[in-house]
PDB file of C-alpha atoms in Angstrom:
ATOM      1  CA  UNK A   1       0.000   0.000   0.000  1.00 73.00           C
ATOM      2  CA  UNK A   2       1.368   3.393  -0.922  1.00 82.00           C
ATOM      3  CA  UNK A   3       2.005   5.709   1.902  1.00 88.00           C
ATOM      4  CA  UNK A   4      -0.406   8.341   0.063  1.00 93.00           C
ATOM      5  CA  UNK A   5      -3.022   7.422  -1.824  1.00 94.00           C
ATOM      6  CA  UNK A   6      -5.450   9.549  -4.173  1.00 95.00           C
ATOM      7  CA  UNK A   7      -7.826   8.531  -6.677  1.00 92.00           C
ATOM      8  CA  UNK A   8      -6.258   9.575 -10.158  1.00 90.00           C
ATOM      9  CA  UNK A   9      -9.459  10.470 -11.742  1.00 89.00           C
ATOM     10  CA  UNK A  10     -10.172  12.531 -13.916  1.00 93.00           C
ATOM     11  CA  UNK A  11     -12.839  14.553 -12.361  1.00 95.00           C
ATOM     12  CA  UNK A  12     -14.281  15.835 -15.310  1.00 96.00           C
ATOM     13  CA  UNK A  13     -16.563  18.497 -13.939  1.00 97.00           C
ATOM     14  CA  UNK A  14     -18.910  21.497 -15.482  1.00 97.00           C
ATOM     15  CA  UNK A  15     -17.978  25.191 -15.208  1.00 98.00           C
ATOM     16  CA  UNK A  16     -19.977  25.999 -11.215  1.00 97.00           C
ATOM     17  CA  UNK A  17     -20.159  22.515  -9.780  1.00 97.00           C
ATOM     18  CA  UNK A  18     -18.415  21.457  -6.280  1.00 97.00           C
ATOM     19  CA  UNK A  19     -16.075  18.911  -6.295  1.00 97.00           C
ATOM     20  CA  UNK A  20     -13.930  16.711  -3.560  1.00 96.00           C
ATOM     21  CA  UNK A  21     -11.365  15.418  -3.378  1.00 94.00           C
ATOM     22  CA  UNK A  22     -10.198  12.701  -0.841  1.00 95.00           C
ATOM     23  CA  UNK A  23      -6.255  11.378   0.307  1.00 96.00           C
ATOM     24  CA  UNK A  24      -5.879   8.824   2.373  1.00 96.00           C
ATOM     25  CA  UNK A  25      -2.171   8.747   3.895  1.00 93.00           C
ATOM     26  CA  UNK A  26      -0.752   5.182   6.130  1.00 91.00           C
ATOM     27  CA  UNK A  27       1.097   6.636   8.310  1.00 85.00           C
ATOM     28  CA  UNK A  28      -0.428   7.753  11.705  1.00 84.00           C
ATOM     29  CA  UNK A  29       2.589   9.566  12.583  1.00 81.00           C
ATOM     30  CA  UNK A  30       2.232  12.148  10.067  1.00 81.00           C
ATOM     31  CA  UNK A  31       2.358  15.996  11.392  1.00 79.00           C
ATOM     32  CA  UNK A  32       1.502  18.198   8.351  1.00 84.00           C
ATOM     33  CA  UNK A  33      -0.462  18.106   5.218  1.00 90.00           C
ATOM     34  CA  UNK A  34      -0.791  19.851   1.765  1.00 92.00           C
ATOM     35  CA  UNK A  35      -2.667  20.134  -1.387  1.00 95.00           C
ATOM     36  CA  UNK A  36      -0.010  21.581  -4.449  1.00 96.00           C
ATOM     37  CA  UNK A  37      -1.453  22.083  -7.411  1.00 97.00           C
ATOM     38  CA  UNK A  38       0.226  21.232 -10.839  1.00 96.00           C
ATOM     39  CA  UNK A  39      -0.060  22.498 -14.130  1.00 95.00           C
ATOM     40  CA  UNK A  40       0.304  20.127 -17.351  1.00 91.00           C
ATOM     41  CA  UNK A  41       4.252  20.173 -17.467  1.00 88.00           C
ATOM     42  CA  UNK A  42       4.668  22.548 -15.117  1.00 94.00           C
ATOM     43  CA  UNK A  43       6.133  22.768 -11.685  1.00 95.00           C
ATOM     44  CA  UNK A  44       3.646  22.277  -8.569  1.00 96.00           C
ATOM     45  CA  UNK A  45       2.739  25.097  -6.363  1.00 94.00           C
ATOM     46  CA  UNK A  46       1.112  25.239  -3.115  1.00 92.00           C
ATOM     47  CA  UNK A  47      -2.217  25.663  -2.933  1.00 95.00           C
ATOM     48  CA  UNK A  48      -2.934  25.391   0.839  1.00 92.00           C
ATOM     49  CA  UNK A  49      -2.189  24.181   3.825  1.00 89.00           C
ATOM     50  CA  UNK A  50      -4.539  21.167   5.815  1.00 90.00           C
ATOM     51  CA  UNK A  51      -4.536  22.724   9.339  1.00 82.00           C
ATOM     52  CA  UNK A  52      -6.666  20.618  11.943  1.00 85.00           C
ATOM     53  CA  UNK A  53      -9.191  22.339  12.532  1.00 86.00           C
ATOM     54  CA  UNK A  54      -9.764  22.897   8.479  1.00 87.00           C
ATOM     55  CA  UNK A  55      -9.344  25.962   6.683  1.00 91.00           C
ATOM     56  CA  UNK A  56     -10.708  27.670   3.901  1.00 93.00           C
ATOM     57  CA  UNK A  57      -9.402  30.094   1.529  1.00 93.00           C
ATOM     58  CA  UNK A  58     -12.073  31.398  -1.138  1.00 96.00           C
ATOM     59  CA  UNK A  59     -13.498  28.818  -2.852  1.00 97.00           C
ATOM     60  CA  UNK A  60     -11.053  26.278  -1.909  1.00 97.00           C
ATOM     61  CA  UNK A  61     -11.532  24.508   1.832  1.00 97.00           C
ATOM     62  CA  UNK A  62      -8.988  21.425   2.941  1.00 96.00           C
ATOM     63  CA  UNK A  63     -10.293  19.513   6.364  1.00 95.00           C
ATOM     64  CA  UNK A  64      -8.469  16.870   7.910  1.00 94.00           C
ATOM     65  CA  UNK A  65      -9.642  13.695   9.437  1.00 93.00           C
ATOM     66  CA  UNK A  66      -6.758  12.209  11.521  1.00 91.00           C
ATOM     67  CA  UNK A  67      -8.808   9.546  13.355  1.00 92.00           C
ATOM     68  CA  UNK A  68      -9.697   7.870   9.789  1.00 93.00           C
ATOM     69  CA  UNK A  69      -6.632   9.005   8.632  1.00 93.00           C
ATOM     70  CA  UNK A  70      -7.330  11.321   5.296  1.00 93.00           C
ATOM     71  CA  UNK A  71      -7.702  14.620   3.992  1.00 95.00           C
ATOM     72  CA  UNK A  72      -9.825  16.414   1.295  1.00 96.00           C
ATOM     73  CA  UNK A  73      -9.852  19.180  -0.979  1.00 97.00           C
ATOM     74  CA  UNK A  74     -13.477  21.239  -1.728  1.00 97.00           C
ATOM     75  CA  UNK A  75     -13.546  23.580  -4.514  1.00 98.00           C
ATOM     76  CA  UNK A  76     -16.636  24.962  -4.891  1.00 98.00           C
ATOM     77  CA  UNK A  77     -18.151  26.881  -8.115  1.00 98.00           C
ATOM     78  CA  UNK A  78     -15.024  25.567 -10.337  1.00 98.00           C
ATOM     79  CA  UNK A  79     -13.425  27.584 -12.737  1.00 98.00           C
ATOM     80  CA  UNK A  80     -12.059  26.873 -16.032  1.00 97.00           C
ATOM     81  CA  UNK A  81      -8.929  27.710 -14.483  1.00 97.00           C
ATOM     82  CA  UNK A  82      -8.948  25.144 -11.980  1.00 98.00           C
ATOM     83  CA  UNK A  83      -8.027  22.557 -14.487  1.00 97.00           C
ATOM     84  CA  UNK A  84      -5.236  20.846 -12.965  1.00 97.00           C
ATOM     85  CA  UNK A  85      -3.562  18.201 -11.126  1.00 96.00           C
ATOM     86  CA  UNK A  86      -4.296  18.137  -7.258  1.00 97.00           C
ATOM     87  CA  UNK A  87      -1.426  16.657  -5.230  1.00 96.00           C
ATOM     88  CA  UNK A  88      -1.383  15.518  -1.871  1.00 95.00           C
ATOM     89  CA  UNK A  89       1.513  16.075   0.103  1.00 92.00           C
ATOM     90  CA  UNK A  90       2.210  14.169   3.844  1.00 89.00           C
ATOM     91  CA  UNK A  91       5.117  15.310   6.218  1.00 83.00           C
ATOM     92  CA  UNK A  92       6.132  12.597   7.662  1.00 74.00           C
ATOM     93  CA  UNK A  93       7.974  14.401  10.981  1.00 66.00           C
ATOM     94  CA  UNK A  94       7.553  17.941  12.279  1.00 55.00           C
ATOM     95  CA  UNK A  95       9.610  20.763  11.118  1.00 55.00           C
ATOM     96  CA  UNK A  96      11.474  18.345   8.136  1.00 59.00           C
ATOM     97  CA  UNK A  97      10.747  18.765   4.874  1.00 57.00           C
ATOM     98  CA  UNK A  98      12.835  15.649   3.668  1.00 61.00           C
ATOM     99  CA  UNK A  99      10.147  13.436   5.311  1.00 71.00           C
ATOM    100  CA  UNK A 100       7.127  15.489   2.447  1.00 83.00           C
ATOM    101  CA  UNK A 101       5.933  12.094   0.919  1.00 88.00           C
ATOM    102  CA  UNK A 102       3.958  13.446  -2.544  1.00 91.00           C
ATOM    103  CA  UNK A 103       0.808  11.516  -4.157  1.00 93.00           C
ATOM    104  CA  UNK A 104       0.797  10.749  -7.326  1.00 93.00           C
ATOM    105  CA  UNK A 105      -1.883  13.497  -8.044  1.00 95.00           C
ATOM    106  CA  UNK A 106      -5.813  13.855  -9.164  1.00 96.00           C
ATOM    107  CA  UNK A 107      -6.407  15.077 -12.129  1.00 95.00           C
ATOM    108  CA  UNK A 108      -9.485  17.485 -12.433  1.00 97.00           C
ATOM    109  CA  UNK A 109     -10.734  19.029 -15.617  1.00 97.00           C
ATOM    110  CA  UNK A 110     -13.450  21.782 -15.211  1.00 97.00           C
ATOM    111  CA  UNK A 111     -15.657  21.938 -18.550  1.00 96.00           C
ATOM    112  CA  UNK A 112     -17.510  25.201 -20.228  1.00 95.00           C
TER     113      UNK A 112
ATOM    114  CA  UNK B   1      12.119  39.248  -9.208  1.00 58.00           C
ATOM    115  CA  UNK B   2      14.012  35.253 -10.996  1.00 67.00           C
ATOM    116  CA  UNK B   3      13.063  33.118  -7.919  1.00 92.00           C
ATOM    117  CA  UNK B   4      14.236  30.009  -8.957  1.00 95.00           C
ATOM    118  CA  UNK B   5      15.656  29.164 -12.050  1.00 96.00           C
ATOM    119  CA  UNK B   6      16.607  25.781 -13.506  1.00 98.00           C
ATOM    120  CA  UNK B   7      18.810  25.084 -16.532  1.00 97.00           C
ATOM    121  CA  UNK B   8      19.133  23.407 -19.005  1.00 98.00           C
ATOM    122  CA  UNK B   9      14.976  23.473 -19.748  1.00 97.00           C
ATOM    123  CA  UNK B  10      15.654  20.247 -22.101  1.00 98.00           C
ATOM    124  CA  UNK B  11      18.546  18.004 -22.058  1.00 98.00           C
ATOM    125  CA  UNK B  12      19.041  14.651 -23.872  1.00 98.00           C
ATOM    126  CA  UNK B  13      22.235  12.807 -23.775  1.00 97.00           C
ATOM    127  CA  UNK B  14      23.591   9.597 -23.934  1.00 97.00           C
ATOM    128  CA  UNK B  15      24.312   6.438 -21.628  1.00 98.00           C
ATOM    129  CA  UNK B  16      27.502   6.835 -19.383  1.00 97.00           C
ATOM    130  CA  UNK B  17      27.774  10.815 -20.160  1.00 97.00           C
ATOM    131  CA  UNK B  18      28.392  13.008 -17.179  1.00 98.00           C
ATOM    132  CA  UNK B  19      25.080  15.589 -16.923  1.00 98.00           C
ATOM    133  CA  UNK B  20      25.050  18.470 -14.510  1.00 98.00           C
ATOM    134  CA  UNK B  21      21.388  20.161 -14.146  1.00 98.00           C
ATOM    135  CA  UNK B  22      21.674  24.064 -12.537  1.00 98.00           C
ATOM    136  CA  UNK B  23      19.152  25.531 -10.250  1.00 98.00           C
ATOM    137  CA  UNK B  24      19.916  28.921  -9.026  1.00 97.00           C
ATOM    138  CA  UNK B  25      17.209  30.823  -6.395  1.00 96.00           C
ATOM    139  CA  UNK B  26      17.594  34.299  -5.414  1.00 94.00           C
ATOM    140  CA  UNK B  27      15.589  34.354  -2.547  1.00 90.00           C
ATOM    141  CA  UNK B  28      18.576  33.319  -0.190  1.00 88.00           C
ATOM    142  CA  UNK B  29      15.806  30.340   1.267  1.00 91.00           C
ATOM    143  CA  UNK B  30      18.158  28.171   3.431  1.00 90.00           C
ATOM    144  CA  UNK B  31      16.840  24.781   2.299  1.00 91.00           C
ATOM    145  CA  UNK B  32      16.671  23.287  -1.404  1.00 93.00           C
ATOM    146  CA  UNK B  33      15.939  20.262  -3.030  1.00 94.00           C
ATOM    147  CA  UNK B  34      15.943  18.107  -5.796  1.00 96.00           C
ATOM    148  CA  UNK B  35      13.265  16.017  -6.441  1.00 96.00           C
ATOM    149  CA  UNK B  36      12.592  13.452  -9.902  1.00 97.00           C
ATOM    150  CA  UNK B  37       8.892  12.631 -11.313  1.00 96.00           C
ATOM    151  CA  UNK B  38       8.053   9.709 -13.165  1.00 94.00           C
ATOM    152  CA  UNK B  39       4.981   8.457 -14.191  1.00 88.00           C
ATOM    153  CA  UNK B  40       3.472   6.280 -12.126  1.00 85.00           C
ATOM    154  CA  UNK B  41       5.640   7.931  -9.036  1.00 86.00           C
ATOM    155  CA  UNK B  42       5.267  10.649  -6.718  1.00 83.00           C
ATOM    156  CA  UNK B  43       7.658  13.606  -6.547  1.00 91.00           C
ATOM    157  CA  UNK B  44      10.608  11.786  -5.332  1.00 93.00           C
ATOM    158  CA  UNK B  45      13.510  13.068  -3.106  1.00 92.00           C
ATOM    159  CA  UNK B  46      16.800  13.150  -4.555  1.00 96.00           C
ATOM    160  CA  UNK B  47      18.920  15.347  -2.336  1.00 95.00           C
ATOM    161  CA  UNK B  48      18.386  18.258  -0.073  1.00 92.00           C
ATOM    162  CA  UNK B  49      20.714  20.554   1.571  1.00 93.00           C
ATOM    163  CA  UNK B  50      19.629  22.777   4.753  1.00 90.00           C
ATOM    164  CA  UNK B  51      22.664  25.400   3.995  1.00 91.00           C
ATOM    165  CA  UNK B  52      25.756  25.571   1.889  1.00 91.00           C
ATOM    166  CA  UNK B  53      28.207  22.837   2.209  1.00 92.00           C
ATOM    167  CA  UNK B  54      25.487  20.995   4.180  1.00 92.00           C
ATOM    168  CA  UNK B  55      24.009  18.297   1.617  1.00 94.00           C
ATOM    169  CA  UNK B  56      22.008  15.148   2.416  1.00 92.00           C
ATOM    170  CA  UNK B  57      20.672  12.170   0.854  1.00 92.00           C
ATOM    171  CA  UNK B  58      16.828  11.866  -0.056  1.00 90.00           C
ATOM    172  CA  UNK B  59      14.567   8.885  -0.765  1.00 89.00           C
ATOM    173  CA  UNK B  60      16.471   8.170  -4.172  1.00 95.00           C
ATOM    174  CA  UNK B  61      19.793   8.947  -4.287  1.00 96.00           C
ATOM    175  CA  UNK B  62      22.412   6.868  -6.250  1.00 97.00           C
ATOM    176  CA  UNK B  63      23.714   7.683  -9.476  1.00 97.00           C
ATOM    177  CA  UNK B  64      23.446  11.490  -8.578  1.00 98.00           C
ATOM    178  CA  UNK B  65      26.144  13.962  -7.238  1.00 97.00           C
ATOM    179  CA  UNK B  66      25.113  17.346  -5.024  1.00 97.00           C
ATOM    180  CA  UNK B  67      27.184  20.241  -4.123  1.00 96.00           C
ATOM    181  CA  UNK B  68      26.154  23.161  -2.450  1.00 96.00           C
ATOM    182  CA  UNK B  69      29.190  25.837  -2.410  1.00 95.00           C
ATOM    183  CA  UNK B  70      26.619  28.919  -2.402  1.00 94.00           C
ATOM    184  CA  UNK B  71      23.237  29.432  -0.812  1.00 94.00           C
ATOM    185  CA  UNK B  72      21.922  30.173  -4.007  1.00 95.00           C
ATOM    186  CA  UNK B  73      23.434  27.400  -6.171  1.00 97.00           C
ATOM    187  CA  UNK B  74      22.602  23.505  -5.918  1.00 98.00           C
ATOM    188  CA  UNK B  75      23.779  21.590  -8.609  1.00 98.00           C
ATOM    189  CA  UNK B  76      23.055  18.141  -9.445  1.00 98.00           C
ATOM    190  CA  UNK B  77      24.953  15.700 -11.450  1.00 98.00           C
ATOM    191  CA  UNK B  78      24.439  12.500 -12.612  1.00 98.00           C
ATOM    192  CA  UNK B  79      28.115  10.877 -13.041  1.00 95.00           C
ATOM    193  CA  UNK B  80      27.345   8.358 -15.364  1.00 97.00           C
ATOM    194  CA  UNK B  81      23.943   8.582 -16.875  1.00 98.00           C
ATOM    195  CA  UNK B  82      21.593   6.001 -17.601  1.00 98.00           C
ATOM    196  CA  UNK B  83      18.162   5.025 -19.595  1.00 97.00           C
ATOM    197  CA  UNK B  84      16.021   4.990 -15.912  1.00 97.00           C
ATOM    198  CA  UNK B  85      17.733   8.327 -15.157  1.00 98.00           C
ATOM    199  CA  UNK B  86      15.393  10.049 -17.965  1.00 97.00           C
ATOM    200  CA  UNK B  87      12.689  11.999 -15.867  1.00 97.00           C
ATOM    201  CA  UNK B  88      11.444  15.443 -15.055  1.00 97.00           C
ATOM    202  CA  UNK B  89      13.690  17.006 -12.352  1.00 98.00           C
ATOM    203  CA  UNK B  90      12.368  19.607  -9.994  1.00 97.00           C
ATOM    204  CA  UNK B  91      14.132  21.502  -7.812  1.00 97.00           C
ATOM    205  CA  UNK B  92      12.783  23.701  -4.889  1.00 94.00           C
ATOM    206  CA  UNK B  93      13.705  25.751  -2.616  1.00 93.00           C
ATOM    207  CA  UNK B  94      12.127  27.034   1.490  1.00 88.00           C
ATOM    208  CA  UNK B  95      12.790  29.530   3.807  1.00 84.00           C
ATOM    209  CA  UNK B  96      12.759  27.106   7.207  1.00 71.00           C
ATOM    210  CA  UNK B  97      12.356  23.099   7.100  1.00 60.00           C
ATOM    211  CA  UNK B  98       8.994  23.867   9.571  1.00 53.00           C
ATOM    212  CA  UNK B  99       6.276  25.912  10.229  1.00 52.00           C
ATOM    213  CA  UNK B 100       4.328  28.078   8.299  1.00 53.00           C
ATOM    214  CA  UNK B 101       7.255  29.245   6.015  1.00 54.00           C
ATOM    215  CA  UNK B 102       8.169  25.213   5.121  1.00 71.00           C
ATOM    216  CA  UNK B 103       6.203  26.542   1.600  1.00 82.00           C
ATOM    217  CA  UNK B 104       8.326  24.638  -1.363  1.00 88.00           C
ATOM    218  CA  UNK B 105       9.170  26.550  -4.563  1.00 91.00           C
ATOM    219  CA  UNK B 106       9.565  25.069  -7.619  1.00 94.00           C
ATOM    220  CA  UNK B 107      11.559  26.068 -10.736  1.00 96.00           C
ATOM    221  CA  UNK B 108      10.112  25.264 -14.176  1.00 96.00           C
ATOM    222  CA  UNK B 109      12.115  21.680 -14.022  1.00 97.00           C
ATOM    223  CA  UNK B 110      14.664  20.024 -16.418  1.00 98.00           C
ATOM    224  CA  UNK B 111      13.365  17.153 -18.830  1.00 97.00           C
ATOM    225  CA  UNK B 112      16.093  14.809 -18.911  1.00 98.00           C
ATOM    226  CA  UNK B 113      16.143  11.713 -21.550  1.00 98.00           C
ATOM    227  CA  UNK B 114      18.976   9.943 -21.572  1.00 98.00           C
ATOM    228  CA  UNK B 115      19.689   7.650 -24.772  1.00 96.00           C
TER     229      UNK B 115
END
């Protein structure tokens, strides 16, 4: 089982409509989580941060679930522009960023 | 305003030739990385280095060669390339290894195929 897992996809979605994702990560040491986002051959960028308590930012919101061990991304009233791969991103120990163990990425493609 | 940089863009060479990929940031970020994707793979770990002359190994290091004689320079080479080499390499860069300012950037990456 990989350490991260997300569903591939694609999410192919209409222009307005909410969509989720889910990543499910093995380890139940991990301290810190991420959703990059990356561009068709392009580098990845970070989108937010998964803080405990969830966050939102716009029309993006990440929540974590630590007792079933997983974390989403919500993007609600999708954009052309949001076309893109999703990545899920695990630190493995506090305060190291050689422990960041990357999914392999959903891929989400937001139709007029 | 370059952030970080990568060169060459596109490189394709043959089995057993000595590559070096640059990545330059001007940001002065202490920590910077080099990471390979592959299809089918997650962003993998190559090396990192948390300051110059301090280098370490990531998930995936053999057949590669770090140096880190300025903050802002972190050169990678592959000594003796070869066919699995041939990837997309990434390299990043952060302020601090934790907390809110662990934030990775990315340069535009180096597509690698080696013949």
């Amino acid at each position: 089982r990989k350490e991260v897992e997300q569903d591939p996809g694609p999410f192919n979605v209409p222009e307005g409509a909410t969509v989720a994702f889910n990543c499910t990560y093995s380890n139940s040491a991990s301290q810190s989580f991420f959703w990059y986002r990356q561009d068709c051959r392009k580098e990845p960028k970070l989108l937010m941060s998964v803080y405990s308590s969830g966050n939102e930012d716009g029309r993006f919101t990440a929540q974590l679930n630590r007792a079933s061990q997983y974390i989403s991304l919500l993007i609600r009233d999708s954009k052309l522009s949001d076309s893109a791969t999703y990545l899920c991103v695990v630190n493995r120990a506090a305060g190291n960023n050689r422990k960041l163990i990357w999914g392999l990425g959903t891929s989400l493609a937001v139709n007029p | 305003d370059a952030g970080i940089t990568q060169s060459p863009r596109y490189k394709i060479t043959e089995t057993g030739r000595q590559v070096t990929l640059m990545c330059h940031q001007t940001w002065s970020h202490s920590y910077m990385f080099w990471y390979r994707q592959d299809l089918g793979h997650g962003l993998r770990l190559i090396y990192y280095s948390a300051a110059a002359d301090i280098t370490d190994k990531g998930e995936v290091p053999d057949g590669y060669v770090v140096s880190r004689s300025k903050t802002e320079n972190f050169p990678l080479t592959l000594e003796s390339a070869t066919r699995s080499q041939t990837s997309v390499y990434f390299c990043a860069s952060s302020e601090l290894a934790g907390g809110s300012r662990n934030e990775q950037f990315f340069g535009p990456g180096t597509r690698l195929t080696v013949l």
